[in-house]
Coordinates of C-alpha atoms in Angstrom, one line a residue:
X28 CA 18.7 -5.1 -19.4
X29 CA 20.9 -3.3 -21.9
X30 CA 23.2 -0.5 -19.5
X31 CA 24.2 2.4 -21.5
X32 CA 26.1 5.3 -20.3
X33 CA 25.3 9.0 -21.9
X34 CA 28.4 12.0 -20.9
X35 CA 28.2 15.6 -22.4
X36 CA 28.4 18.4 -20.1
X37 CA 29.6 22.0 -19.9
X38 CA 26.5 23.9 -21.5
X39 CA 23.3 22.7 -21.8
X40 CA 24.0 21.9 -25.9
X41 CA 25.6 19.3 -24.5
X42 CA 23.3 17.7 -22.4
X43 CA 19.6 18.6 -23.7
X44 CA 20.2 16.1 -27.3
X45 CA 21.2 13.4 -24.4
X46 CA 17.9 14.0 -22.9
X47 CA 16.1 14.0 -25.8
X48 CA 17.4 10.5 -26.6
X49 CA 16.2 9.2 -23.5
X50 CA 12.5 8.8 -24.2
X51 CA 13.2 6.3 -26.8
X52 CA 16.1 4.7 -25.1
X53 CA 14.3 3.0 -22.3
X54 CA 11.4 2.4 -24.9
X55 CA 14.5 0.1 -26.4
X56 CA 15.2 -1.0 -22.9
X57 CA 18.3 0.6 -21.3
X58 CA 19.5 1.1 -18.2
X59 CA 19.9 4.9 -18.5
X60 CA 23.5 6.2 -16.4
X61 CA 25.5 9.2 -16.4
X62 CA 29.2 10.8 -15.9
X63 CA 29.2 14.3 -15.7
X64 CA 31.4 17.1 -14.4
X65 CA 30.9 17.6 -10.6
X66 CA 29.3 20.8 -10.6
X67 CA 28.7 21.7 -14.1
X68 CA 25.1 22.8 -15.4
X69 CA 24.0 18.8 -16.1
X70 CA 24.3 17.7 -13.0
X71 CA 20.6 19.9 -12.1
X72 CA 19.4 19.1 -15.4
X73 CA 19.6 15.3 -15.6
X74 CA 19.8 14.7 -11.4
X75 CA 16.0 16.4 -11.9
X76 CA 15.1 13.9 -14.2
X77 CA 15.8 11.5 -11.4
X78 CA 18.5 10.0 -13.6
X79 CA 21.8 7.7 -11.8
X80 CA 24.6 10.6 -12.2
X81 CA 28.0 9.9 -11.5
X82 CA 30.3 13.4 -11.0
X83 CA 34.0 13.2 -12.5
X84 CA 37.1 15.9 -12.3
X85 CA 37.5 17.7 -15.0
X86 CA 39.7 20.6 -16.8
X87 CA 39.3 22.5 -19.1
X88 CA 40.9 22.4 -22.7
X89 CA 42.2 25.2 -24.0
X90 CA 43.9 26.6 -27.3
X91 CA 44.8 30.0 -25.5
X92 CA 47.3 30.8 -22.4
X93 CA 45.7 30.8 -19.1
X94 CA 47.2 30.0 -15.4
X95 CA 44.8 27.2 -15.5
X96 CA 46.5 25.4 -18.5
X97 CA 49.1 24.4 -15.3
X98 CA 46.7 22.6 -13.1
X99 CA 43.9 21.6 -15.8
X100 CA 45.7 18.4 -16.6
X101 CA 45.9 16.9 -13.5
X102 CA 41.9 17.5 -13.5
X103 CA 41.6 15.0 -16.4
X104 CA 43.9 12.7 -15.3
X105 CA 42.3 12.2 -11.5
X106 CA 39.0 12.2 -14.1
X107 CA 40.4 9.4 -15.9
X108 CA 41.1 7.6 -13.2
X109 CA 37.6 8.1 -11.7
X110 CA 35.7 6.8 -14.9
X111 CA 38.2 4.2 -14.8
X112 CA 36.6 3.1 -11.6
X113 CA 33.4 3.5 -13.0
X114 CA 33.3 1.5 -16.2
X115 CA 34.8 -1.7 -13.7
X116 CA 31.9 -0.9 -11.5
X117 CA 28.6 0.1 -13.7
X118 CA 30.0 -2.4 -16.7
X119 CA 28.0 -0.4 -20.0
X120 CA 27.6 -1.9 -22.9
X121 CA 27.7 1.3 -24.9
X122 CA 28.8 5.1 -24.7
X123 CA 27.3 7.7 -26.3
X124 CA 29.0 10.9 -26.1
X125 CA 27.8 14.1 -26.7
X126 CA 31.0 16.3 -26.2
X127 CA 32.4 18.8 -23.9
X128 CA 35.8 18.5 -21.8
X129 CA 34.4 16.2 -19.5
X130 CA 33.9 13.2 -22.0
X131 CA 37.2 12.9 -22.8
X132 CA 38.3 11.2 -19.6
X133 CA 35.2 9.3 -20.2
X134 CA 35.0 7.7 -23.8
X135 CA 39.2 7.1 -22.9
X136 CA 38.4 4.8 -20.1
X137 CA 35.5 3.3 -22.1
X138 CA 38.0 2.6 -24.9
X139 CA 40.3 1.1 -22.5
X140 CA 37.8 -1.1 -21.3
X141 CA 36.3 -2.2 -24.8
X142 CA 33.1 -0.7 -24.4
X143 CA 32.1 0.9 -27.5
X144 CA 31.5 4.4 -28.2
X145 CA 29.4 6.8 -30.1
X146 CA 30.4 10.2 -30.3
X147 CA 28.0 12.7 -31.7
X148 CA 29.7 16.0 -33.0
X149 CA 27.3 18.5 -33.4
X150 CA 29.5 21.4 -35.1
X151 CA 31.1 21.3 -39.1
X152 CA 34.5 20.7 -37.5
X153 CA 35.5 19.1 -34.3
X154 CA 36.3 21.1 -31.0
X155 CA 39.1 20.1 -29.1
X156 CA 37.5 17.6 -26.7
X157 CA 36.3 15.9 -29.5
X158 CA 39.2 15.6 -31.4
X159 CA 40.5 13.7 -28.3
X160 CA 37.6 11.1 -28.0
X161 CA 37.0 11.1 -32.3
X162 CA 39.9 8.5 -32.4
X163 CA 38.4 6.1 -30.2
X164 CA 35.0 6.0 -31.4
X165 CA 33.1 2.6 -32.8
X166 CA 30.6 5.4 -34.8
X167 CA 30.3 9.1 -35.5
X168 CA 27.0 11.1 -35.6
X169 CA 27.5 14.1 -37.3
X170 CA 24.9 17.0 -38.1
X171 CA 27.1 18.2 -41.7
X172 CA 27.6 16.2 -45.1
X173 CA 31.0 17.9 -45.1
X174 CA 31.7 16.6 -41.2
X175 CA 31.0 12.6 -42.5
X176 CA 33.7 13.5 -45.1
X177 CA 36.1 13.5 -42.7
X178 CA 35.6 9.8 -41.0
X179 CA 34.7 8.4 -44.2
X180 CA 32.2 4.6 -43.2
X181 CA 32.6 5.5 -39.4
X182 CA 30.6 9.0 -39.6
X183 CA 26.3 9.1 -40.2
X184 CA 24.7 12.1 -40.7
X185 CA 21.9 12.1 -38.1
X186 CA 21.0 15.5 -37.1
X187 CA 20.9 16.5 -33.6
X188 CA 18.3 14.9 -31.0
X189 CA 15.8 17.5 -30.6
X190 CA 13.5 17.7 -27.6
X191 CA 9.9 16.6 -28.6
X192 CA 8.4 19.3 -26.2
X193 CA 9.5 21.7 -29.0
X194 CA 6.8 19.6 -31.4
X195 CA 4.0 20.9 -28.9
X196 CA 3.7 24.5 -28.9
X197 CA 0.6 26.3 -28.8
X198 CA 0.4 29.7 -30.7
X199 CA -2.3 30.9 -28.6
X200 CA -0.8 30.3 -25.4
X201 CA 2.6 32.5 -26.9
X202 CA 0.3 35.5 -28.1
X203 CA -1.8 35.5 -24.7
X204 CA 1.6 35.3 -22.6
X205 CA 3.2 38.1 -24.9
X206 CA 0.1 40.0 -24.4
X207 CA 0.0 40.8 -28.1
X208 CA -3.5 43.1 -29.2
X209 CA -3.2 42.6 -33.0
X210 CA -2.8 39.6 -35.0
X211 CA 0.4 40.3 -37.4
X212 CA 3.2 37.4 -38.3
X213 CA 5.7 37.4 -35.5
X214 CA 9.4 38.0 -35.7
X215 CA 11.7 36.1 -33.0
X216 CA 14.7 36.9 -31.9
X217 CA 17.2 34.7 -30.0
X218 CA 20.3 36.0 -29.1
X219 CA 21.9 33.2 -26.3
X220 CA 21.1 33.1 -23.0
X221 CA 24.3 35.9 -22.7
X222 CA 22.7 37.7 -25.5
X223 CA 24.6 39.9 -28.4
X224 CA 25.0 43.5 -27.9
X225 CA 24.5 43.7 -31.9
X226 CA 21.7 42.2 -32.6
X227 CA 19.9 43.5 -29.9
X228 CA 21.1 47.1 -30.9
X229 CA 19.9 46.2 -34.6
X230 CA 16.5 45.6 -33.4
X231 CA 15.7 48.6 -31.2
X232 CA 17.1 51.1 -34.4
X233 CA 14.9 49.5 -37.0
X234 CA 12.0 48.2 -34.0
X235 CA 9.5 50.8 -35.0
X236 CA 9.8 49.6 -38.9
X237 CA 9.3 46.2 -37.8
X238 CA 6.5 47.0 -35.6
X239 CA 4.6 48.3 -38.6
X240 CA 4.3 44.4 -40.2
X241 CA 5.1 42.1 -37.6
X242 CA 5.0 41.6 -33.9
X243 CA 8.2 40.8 -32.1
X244 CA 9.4 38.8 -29.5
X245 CA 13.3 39.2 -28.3
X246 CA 15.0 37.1 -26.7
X247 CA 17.7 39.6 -25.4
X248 CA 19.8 37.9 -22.9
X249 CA 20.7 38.4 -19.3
X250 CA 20.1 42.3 -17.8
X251 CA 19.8 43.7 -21.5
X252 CA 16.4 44.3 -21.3
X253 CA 15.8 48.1 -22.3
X254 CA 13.5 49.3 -20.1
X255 CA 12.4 52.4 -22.3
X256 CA 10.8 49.3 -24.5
X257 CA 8.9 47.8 -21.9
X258 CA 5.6 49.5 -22.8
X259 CA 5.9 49.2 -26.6
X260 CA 3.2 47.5 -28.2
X261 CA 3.6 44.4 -30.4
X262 CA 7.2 43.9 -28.6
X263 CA 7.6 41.4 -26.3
X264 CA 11.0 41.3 -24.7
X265 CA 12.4 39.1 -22.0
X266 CA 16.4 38.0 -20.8
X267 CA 15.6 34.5 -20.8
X268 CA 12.7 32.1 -21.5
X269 CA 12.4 28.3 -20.9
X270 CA 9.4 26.9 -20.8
X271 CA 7.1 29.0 -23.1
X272 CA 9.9 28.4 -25.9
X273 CA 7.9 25.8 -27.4
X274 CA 5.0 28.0 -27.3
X275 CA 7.3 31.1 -28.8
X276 CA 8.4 28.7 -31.9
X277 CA 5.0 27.9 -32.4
X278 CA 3.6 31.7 -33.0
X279 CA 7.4 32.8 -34.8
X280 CA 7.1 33.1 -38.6
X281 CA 10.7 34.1 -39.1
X282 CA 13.4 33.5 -36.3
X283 CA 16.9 35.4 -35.9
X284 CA 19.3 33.2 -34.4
X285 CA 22.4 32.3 -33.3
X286 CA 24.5 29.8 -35.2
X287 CA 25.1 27.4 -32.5
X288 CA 24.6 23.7 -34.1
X289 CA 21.6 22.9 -31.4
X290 CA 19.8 25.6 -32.1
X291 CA 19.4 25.7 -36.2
X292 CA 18.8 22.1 -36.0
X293 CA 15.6 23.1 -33.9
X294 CA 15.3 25.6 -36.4
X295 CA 15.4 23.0 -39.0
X296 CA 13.8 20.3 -37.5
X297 CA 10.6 22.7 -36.8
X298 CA 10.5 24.2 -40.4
X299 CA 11.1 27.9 -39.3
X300 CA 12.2 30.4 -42.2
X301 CA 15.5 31.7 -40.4
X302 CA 18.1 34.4 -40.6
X303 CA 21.5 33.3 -38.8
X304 CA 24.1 35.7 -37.1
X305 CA 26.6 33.7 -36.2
X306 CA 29.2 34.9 -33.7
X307 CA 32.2 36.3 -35.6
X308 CA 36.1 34.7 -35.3
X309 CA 36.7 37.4 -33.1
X310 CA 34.7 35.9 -30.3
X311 CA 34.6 31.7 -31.3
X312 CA 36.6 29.5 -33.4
X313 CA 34.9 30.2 -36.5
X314 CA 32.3 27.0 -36.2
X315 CA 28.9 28.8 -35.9
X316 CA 30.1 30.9 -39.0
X317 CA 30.7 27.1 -40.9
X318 CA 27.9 25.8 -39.5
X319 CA 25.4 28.9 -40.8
X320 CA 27.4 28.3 -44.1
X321 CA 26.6 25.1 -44.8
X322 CA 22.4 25.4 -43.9
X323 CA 22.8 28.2 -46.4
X324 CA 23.9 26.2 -48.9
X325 CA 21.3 23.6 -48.6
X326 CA 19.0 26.6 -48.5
X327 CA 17.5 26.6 -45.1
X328 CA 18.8 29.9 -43.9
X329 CA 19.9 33.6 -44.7
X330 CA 23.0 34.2 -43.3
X331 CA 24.0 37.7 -42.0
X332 CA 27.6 38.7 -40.4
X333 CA 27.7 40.2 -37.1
X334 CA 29.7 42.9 -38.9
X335 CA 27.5 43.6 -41.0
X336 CA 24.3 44.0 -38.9
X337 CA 22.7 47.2 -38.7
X338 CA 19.3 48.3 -38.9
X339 CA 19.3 48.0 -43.2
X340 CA 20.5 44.8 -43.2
X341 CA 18.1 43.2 -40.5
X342 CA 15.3 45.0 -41.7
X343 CA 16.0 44.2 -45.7
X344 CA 17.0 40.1 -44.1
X345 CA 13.6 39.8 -42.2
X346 CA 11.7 41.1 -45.7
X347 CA 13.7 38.9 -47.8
X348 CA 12.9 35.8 -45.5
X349 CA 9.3 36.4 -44.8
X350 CA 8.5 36.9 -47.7
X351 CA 10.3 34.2 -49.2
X352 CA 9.4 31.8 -46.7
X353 CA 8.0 29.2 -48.9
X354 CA 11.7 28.9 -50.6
X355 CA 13.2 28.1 -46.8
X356 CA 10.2 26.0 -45.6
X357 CA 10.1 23.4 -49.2
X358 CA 14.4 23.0 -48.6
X359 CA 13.6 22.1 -45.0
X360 CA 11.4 19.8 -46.0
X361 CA 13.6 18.0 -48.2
X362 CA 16.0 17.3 -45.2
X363 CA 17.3 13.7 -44.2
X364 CA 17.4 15.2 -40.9
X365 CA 13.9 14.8 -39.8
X366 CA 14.5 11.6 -37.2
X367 CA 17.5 12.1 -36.0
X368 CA 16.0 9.7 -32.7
X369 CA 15.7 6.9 -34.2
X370 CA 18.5 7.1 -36.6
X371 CA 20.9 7.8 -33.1
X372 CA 19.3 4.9 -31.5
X373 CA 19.4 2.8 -34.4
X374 CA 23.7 3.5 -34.6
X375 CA 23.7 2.4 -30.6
X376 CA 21.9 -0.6 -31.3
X377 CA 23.8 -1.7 -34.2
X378 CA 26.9 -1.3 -32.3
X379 CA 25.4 -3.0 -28.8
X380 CA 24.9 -6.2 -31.2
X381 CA 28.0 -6.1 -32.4
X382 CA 30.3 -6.0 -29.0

């Protein structure tokens, strides 16, 4: 049996494309292992899966001063030396990295050992983890035309993995569980799990507007529910969902999101008309603000500043989209992107063959 190894940890865009692969991994017959951090958020999620999970040292990499620039180091270096141990003892025949800090330790020890590597970099440009394992890689996945530019033959654009639970929403089931009286198009609205204090404020000044056309569902992040909303019909809000997600896509005709690479290639993989808000430079390294860029370009998205949202704007973006939707939905489908699974697994094999 093939052995292959998957590391990405830190948030769960890391770790859900890894788990998305897996299905169709041990269809190809692999031996599924992991490295992780040792207390990091995929530990639960792949441990649950009843996935072999192996827990590293890691530190953080950062671009900013912080006490913990000190001692970090010496995290990555006992980590290093831990996955050392680990490639001599679990002996894969293939990485496949998703990113976060905790794969750089990894992929170096797997370089060291001649195992190859496939690094998949979700974002336009690199973040600093990755551009630390990038150098080492046998192949790039990438999710941008303009990222493949940049490694030239080593770089594919594949898309990100998505989850195939997504594929299987049920309308009904989202309208019954938002308990939703009147049958209208439905607006969602996904902030992060953290939510944004300016979208949500967006959509409770123009809510009533809204209400008069569509139904709404808000995603609004941990504690921001407003409790003076609670009883306001046609709005559905909750801090957090999981499980019904699949069911919410389903029943959304127009999504507000995030610009997080995960999440508009969900938006793109599922053909939903979409207005992105990506976080500004003032709170990220400016790749959600490349990454909504470039899906405008190709057409797939309106793209709205943060600094620019207020109740006019959303109001005049959700009009423009909805109405427009047919524009967004025929780019969509004229996406390469549309099996980024097999095209991922394909890339492993290849390289598995070639060792």
């Amino acid at each position: 049996m093939k052995k292959i190894i998957l590391t990405g940890g830190g948030t769960a865009g890391h770790v859900t494309p890894n788990i998305a692969l897996m299905p169709k991994l041990k269809e190809l017959g692999y031996e599924i292992e992991y490295i992780g951090s040792k207390k990091g958020i995929e530990k639960k999620l792949i441990e649950e899966l009843g996935i072999p999970y192996y827990g590293i040292s890691s530190g953080k990499l950062r671009r900013y001063h912080d006490i913990k620039n000190f001692t970090d180091p010496f995290k990555v270096f006992r980590g290093f030396d831990e996955a050392n141990l680990l490639m001599r003892k679990l002996k894969p025949d293939v990485i496949f990295s998703k990113g976060g800090y905790v794969t750089v330790p990894v992929v170096l020890a797997a370089h060291i050992h001649r195992v190859p590597i496939v690094i998949h970099e979700s974002d336009m440009t690199p973040g600093l983890a990755n551009k630390l394992a990038l150098p080492h890689a046998t192949k790039i996945c990438c999710n941008f035309p303009e990222t493949k530019e940049l490694f030239s033959d080593r770089a594919t654009v594949t898309g990100t993995p998505i989850r195939q639970e997504l594929f299987q929403g049920d309308s009904k089931k989202a309208f019954e569980f938002c308990g939703f009286a009147e049958q209208k198009p439905t607006i969602l609205i996904i902030g992060g799990s953290t939510g944004s204090a300016a979208i949500n404020k967006a959509i409770w000044s123009c809510l009533d507007e809204l209400l008069k056309k569509f139904n709404v569902v808000h995603l609004c992040g941990k504690d921001n529910v407003n409790k003076s909303l609670i009883d306001k019909k046609g709005y559905a809000q909750y801090e957090y969902i999981k499980d019904e997600l699949k069911d919410l896509f389903a029943l959304a005709d127009v999504v507000v999101s995030r610009a997080g690479a995960n999440a508009i290639c969900e938006l793109l993989a599922l053909r939903k008309p979409n207005i992105l808000i990506p976080l500004p430079l003032t709170a990220s390294r400016g790749d959600q603000i490349l990454n909504a860029e470039s899906f405008a370009n190709s057409g797939y998205s309106y793209v709205l500043k943060e600094e620019d949202v207020d109740n006019q704007t959303l109001m005049s973006a959700v009009n423009e989209v909805y109405d427009r939707s047919d524009k967004y939905i025929d780019a969509m489908n004229k996406s390469e992107l549309a099996d980024s699974i097999n095209t991922i697994t394909e890339i492993i094999e290849s390289v598995v063959k070639q060792k």
